[in-house]
Coordinates of C-alpha atoms in Angstrom, one line a residue:
X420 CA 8.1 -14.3 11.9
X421 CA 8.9 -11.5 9.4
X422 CA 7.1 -8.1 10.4
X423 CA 6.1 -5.9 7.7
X424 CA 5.5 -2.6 8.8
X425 CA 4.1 -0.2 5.9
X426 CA 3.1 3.4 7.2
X427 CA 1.0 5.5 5.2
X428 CA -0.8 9.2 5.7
X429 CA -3.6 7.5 6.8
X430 CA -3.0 3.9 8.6
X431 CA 0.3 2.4 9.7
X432 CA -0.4 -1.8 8.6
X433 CA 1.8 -4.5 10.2
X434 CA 2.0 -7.5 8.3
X435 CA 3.1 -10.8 9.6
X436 CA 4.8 -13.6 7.3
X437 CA 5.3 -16.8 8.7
X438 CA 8.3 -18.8 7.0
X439 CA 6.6 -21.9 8.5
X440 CA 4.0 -21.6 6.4
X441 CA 4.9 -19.5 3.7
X442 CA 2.4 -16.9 3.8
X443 CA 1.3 -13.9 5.5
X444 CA -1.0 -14.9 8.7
X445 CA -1.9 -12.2 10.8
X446 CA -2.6 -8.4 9.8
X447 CA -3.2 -5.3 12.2
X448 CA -4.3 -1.5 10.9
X449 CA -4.2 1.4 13.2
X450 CA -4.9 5.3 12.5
X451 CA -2.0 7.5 11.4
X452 CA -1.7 9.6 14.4
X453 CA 1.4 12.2 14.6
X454 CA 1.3 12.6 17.6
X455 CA 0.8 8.5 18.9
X456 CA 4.0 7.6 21.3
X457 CA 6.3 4.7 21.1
X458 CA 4.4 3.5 24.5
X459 CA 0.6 3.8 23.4
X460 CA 1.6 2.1 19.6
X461 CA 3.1 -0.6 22.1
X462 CA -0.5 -1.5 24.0
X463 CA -2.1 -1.6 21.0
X464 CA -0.3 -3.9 19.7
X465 CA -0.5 -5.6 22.5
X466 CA -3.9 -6.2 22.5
X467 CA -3.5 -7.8 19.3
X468 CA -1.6 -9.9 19.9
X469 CA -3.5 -11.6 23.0
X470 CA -6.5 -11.6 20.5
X471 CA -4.3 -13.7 18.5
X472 CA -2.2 -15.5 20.8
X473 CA 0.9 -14.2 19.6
X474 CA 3.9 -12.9 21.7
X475 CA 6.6 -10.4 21.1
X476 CA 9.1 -13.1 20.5
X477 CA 7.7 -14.8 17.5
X478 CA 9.2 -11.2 15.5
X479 CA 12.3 -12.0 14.7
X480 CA 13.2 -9.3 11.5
X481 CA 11.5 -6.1 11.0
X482 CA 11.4 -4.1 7.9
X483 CA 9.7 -0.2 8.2
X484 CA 8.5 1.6 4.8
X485 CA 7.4 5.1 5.9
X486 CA 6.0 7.9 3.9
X487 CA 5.1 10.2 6.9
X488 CA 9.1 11.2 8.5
X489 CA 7.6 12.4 11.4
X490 CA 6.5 8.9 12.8
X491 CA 9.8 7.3 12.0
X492 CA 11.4 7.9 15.6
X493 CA 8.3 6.4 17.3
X494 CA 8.1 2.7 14.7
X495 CA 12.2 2.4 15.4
X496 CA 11.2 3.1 19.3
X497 CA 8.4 0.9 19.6
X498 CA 10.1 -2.1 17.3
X499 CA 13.1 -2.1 20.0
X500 CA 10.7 -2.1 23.5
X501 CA 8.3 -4.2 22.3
X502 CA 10.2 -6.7 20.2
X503 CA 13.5 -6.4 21.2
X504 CA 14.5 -5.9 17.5
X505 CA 16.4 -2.9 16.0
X506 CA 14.1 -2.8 12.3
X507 CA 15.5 -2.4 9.1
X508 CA 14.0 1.3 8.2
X509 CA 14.2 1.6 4.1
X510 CA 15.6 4.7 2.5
X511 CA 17.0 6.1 -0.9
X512 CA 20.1 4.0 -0.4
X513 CA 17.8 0.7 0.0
X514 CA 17.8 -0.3 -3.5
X515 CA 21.2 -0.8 -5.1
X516 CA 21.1 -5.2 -4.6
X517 CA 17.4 -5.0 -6.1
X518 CA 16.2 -6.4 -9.1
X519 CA 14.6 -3.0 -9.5
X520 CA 16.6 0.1 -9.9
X521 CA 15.8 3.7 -9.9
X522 CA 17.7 6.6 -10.8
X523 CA 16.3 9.3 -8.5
X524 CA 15.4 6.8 -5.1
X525 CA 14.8 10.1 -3.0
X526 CA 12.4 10.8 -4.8
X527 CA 10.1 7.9 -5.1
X528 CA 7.8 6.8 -1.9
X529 CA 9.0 3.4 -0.4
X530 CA 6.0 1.8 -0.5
X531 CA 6.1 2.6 -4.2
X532 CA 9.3 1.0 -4.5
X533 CA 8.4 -1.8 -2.4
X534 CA 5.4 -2.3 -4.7
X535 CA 7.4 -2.7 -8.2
X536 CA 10.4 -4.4 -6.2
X537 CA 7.2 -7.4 -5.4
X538 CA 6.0 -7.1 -8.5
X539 CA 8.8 -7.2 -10.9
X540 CA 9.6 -9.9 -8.6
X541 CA 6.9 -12.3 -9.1
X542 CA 6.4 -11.7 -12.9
X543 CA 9.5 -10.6 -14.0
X544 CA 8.5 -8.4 -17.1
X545 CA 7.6 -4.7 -17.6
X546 CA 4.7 -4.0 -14.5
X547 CA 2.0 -1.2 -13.7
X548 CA 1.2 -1.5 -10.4
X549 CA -2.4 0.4 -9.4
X550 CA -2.1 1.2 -5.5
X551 CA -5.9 2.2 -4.0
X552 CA -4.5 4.1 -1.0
X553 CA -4.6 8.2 0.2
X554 CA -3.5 8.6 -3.1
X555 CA -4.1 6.7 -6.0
X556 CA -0.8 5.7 -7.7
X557 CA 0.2 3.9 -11.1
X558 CA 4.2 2.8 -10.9
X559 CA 5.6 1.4 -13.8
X560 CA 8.8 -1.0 -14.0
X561 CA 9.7 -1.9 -17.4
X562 CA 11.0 -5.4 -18.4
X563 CA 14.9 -4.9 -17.3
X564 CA 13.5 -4.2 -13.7
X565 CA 14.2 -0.2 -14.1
X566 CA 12.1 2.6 -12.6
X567 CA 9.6 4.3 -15.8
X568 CA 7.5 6.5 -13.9
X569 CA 4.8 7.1 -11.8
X570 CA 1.2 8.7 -11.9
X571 CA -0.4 10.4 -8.7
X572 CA -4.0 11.3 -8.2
X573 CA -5.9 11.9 -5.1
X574 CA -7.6 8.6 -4.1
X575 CA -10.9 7.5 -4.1
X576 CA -11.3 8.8 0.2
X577 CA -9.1 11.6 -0.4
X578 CA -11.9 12.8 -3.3
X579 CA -15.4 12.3 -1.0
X580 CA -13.5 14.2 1.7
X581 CA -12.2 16.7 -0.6
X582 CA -15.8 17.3 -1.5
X583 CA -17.3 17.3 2.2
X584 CA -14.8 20.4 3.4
X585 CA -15.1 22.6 0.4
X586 CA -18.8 22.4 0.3
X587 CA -21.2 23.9 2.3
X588 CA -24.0 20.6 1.6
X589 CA -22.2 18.2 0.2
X590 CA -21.9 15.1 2.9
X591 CA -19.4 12.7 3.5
X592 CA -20.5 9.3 2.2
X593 CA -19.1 5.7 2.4
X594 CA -17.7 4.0 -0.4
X595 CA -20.3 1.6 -1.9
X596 CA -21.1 0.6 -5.8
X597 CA -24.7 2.9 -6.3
X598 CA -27.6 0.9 -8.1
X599 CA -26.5 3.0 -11.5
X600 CA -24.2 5.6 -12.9
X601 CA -26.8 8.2 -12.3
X602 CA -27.6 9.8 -8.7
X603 CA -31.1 9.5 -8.0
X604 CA -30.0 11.6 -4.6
X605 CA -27.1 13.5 -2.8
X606 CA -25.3 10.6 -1.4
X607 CA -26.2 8.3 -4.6
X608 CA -24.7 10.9 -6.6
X609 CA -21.3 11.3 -4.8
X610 CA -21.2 7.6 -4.9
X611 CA -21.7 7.0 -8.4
X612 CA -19.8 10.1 -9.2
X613 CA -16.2 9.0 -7.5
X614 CA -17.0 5.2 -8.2
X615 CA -17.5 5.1 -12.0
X616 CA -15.5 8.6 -12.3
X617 CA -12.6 6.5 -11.0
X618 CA -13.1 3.4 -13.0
X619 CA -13.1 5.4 -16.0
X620 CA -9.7 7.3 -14.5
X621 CA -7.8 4.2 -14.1
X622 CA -9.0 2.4 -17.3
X623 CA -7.9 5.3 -19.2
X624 CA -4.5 6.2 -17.4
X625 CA -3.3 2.4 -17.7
X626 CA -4.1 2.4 -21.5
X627 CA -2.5 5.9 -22.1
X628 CA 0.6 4.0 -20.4
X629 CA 0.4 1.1 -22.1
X630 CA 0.2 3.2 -25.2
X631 CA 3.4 4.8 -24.8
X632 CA 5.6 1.9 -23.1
X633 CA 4.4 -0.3 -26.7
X634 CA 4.9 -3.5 -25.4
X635 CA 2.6 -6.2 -23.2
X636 CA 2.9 -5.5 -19.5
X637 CA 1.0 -7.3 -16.2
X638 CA -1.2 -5.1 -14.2
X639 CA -1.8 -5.6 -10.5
X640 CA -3.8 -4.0 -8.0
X641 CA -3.1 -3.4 -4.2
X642 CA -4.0 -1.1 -1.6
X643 CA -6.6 -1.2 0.8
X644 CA -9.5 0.5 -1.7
X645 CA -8.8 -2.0 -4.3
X646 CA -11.6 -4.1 -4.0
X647 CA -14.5 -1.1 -3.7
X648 CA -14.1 -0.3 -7.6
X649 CA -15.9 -4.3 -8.8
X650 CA -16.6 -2.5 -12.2
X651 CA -13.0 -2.6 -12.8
X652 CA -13.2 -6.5 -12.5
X653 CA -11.0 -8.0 -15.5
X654 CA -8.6 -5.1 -15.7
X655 CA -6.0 -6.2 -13.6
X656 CA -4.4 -9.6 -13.8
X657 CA -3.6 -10.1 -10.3
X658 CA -5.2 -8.6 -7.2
X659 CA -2.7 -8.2 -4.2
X660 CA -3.7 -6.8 -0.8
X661 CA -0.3 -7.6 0.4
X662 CA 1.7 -6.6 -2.6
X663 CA 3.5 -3.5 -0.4
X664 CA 4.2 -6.1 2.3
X665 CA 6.1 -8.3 0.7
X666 CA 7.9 -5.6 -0.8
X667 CA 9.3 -4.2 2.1
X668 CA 10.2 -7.6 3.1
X669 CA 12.1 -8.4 0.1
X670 CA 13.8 -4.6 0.4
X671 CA 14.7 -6.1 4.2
X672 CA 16.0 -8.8 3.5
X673 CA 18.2 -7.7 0.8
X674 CA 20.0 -5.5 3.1
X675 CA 20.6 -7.4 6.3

């Protein structure tokens, strides 16, 4: 199997493809921590993977996208004692035999790239991509497969717990779609607050781009918060939880 490993500010994912079947099977989350070793990321994944009767063996590539540097030594360290596989980490020099190009890479996250390299890759014309993460990101790649731009705003978790620390009695609330656009209490009010708030951010920002690229584009959606925002059903014309993950494999295997 191909191993996907995509670590953000707030969860490291590992993806699993399986060329067998052609699709991604198996997909494990754990907590950004600094300050996690090589060893303890090693039992947890462990523990996966006799919940899913899997072994270390069935990894046979691994491709890293990191935004957090820090962590980098302990995913290269873990990849080689518990799979016995030196991984493919991706960096500004990644991206010269893409499809999509860039003229700044340093500058651009890699699971940003990763996104529009999938992307651009499955539709092959000019692409927004709408990542729900820590921060919520529009990339656009235009129809020769080059690097426009990109939007950053904090995400949708990033905003409630902006609001919970620099208020005195304002709570921290989950993510659900409120009854109505207006708050009938404090934690309805939050809610219907970031949730419409942010549908009405992300329907404006793509039309503002789409306004100034003047020409058709796809739309897609990934990220782990891309499914709490249901009002924005329709706007996007694909939905792809794995979008980033097959990005980082294509980045791989372009290299190696």
């Amino acid at each position: 199997m191909f191993l996907s490993i995509d670590a953000g500010n707030s969860n490291i994912v590992f993806g699993f493809f399986d060329p067998s079947l052609g699709e991604w099977r198996h997909e494990f989350r754990v907590e950004t921590a600094r300050a996690i070793t090589a060893i303890e990321l090693g039992q947890k994944l462990s523990l996966f993977f006799l919940e899913n009767n899997l072994g270390p063996g069935d990894v046979s590539r691994i491709g890293i996208s990191s935004v957090v540097p820090e962590i980098n030594p302990v995913l290269v360290e873990c990849a080689a004692i518990f799979f016995g596989v030196a991984p493919y980490l991706i960096n500004g020099s990644s991206y010269g035999k893409l499809r999509v190009s860039t003229h700044r890479p340093n500058e651009i996250g890699s699971d940003l790239m990763a996104n529009m390299t999938a992307a651009y890759e499955r539709f092959e014309q000019s692409c927004i991509i709408v990542d729900f993460g820590t921060a919520l990101t529009f990339s656009v790649v235009d129809e020769q497969g080059r690097v426009a731009g990109v939007n950053i705003v904090p995400g949708l978790k990033t905003a409630v717990k902006s609001l919970f620390i620099n208020t005195s009695k304002l709570p921290e609330v989950k993510l659900e779609l409120p009854s109505s656009a207006i708050g009938q209490n404090t934690v309805h009010a939050i809610q219907a607050g970031v949730i419409y708030g942010y549908t009405g951010l992300v329907k404006g920002m793509l039309a503002t781009i789409k306004e100034e690229l003047g020409r058709d584009c796809k739309v897609i959606a990934t990220g782990g918060m891309s499914k709490i925002l249901t009002p924005l059903e329709g706007t996007f014309d694909e939905v792809d939880r794995n979008l980033t993950l097959k990005g980082i494999k294509l980045i791989t295997e372009a290299n190696l």
